[in-house]
Each structure stands twice: as structure tokens, then as C-alpha cells.
Coordinates of C-alpha atoms in Angstrom, one line a residue:
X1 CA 5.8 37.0 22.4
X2 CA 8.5 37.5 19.5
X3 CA 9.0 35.5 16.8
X4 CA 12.3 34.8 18.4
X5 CA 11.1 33.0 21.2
X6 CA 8.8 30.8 18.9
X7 CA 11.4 29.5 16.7
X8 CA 12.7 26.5 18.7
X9 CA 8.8 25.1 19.0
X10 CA 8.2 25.8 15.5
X11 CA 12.0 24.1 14.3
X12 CA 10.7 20.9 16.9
X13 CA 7.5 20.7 15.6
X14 CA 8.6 20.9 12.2
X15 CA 11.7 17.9 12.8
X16 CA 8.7 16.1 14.2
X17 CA 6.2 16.0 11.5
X18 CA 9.5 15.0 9.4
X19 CA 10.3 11.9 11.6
X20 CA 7.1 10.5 11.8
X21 CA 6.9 11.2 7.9
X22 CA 9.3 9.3 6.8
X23 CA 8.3 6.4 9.5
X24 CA 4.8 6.2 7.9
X25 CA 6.6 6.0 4.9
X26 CA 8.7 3.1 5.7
X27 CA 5.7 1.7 7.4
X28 CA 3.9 1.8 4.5
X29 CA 6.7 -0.2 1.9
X30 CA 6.9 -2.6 4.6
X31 CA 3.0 -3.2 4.7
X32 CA 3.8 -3.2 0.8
X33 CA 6.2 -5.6 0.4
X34 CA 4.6 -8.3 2.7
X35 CA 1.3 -7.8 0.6
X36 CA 3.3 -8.6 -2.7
X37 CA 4.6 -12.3 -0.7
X38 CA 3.3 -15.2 -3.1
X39 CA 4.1 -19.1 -2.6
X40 CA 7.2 -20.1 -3.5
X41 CA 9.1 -16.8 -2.8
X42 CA 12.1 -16.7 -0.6
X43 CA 11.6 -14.7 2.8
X44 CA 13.5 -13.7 6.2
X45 CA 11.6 -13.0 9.5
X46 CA 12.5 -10.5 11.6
X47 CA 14.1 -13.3 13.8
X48 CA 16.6 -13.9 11.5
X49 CA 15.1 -17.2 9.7
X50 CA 15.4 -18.0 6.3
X51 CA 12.2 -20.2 4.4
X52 CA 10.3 -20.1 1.6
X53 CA 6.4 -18.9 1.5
X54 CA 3.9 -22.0 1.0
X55 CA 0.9 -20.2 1.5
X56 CA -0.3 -16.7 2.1
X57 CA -3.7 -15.8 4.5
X58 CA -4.9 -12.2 5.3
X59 CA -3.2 -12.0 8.3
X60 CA -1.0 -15.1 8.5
X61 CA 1.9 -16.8 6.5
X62 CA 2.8 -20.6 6.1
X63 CA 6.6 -20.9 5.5
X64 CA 8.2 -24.0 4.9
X65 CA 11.8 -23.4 7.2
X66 CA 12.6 -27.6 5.5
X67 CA 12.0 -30.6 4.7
X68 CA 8.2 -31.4 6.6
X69 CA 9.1 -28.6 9.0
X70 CA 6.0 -25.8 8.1
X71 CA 5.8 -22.8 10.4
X72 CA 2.9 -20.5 11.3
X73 CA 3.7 -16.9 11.0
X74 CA 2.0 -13.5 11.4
X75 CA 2.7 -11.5 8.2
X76 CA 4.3 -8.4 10.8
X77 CA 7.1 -11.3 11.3
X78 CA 8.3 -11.0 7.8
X79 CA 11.3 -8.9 7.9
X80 CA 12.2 -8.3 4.0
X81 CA 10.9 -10.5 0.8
X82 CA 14.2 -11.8 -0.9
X83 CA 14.8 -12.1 -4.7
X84 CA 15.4 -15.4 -6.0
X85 CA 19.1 -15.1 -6.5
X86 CA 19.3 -13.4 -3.0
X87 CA 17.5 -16.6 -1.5
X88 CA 19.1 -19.4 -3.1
X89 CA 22.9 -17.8 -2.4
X90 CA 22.3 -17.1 1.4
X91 CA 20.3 -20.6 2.2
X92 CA 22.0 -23.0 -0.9
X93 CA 25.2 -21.1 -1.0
X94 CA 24.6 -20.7 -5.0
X95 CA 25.7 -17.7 -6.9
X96 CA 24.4 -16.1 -9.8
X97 CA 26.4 -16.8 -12.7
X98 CA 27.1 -13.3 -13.5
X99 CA 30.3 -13.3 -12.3
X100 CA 31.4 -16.1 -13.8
X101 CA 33.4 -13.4 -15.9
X102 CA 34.7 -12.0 -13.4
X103 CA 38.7 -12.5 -12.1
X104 CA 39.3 -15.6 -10.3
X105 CA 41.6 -14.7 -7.2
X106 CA 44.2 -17.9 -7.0
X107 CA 44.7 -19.8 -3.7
X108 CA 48.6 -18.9 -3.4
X109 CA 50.6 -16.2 -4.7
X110 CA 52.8 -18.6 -6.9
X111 CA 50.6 -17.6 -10.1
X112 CA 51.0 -14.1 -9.4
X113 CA 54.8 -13.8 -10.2
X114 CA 54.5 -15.0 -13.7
X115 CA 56.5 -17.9 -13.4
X116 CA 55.5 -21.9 -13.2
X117 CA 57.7 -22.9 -10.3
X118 CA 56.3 -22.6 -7.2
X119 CA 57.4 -19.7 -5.0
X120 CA 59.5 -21.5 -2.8
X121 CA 61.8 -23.4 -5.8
X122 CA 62.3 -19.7 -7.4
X123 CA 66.4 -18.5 -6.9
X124 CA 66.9 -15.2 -6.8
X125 CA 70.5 -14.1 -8.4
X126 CA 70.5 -10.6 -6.4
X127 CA 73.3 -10.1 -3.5
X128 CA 71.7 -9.8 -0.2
X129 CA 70.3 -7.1 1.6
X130 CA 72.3 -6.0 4.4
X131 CA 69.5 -4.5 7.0
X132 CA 73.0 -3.0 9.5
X133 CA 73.0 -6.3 11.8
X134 CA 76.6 -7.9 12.3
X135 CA 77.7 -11.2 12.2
X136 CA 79.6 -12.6 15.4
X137 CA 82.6 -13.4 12.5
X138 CA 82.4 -9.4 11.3
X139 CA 83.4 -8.4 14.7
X140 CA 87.1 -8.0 15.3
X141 CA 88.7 -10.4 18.3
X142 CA 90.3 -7.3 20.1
X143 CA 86.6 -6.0 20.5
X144 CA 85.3 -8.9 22.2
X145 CA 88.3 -9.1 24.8
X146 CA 87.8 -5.6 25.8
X147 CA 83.7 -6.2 27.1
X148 CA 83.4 -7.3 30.9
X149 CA 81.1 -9.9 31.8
X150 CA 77.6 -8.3 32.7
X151 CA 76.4 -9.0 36.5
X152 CA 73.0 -11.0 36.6
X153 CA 70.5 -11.1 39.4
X154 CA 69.5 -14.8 39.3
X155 CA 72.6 -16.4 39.6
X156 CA 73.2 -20.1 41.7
X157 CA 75.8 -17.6 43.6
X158 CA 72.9 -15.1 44.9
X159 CA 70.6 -16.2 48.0

């Protein structure tokens, strides 16, 4: 046999040792991560649930999901370990006061256009646009004589 007709084995075995590499590797952060769970931290299971740890085993977790509810989990169930900051703004709805500096965004546009009136109370002194559409009154009266009466369908005359 050629080295030719090898190659495609040797590219799929080689794209297969990379997949499971980098699966034993993400394996291995997750096995990390739950290991690094103390009481108190915030967590999310793999169903979606948000509580915070109250007490670690070797194979299970105690979360506490409220107030008296506690909850027996296996440690596999623990989707991702969540800072703090992360916890307390998806559960409490805090944020961190970081952006505090940021720009607030206004409720309405009014503050926007650098005035104090509201936007509706603002006059504008510009002539108006015309956008090509004519007024009944800007038609001439010799124009309107000339047009027949269109034919409808659904008149009390048809049966």
C-alpha cells in the first residue's frame, strides 16, 4: 500500500485523538471547578436552577434553592460555579456598582434634543416638506369633470 491510500486513516485518526483531547480537557476543568465548590458560593445545575451551596460531601452537594427549601444533589449536576456578583445579579437582580459611571440611557427621547420642553410642545419654524402628494384643493375643477365614474362589482344594482 502507498502512502496515498493511508492518508485519510491517518488525518481521522489524528482529528480523533484531537476531539477526545480537548473533551478530557474540558472534562477535567469541569471535575475542577465542582471540587473548588465551598458553602456559601452561588451555583447553577445543569437543570437550570439557581441556589447557593450549604454543604459539600464527596460525592454529593446540599444547596439551599430558598428559604427552608434544601436540595440533595450529586456533584455531576452542578453545571458552572458562579462568582458572587454573577449570583446575586441573575437570582437578586443586583448589579455591580461598576457601572455606576457609566451613561444612563433616558426613558424618552425629549432629553436627547437639548431642549427642556417636551418633544411634543417643541414648534418647528421650517416650511413643510412636500413628499409629491396633492391636495383635493391643488387640483384644478376642469380635471375633476373630465374623470368617469369607475364601475364597481358589489353594487345594490348587481345580483
Amino acid at each position: 500500500m502507498s502512502l496515498l491510500t493511508l492518508l485519510p486513516f491517518i488525518v481521522l485518526i489524528g482529528a480523533m485523538f484531537l476531539m477526545t483531547r480537548s473533551a478530557k480537557k474540558k472534562q477535567q476543568e469541569a471535575i475542577e471547578m465542582r471540587n473548588q465548590m465551598q458553602p456559601g458560593s452561588g451555583v447553577r445545575t445543569i437543570g437550570g436552577m439557581y441556589a447557593t451551596v450549604k454543604e459539600v460531601n464527596e460525592d454529593t452537594v446540599l444547596l439551599d434553592a430558598g428559604p427552608g427549601v434544601d436540595l440533595m444533589f450529586a456533584k455531576n449536576a452542578i453545571g458552572a460555579v458562579l462568582s458572587d456578583d454573577e449570583y446575586n445579579r441573575i437570582v437578586h437582580g443586583i448589579e455591580h456598582d461598576l457601572k455606576s459611571d457609566a451613561d444612563v440611557v433616558p426613558d424618552d427621547a425629549s432629553s436627547l434634543t437639548g431642549t427642556d420642553e417636551p418633544a411634543d410642545a417643541a414648534v418647528s419654524d421650517d416650511k413643510p416638506v412636500d413628499f409629491g402628494k396633492k391636495d383635493a384643493a391643488d387640483e384644478p375643477a376642469d380635471a375633476k369633470a373630465d374623470e368617469q365614474p369607475k364601475k364597481t362589482d358589489g353594487g345594490s344594482e348587481a345580483k
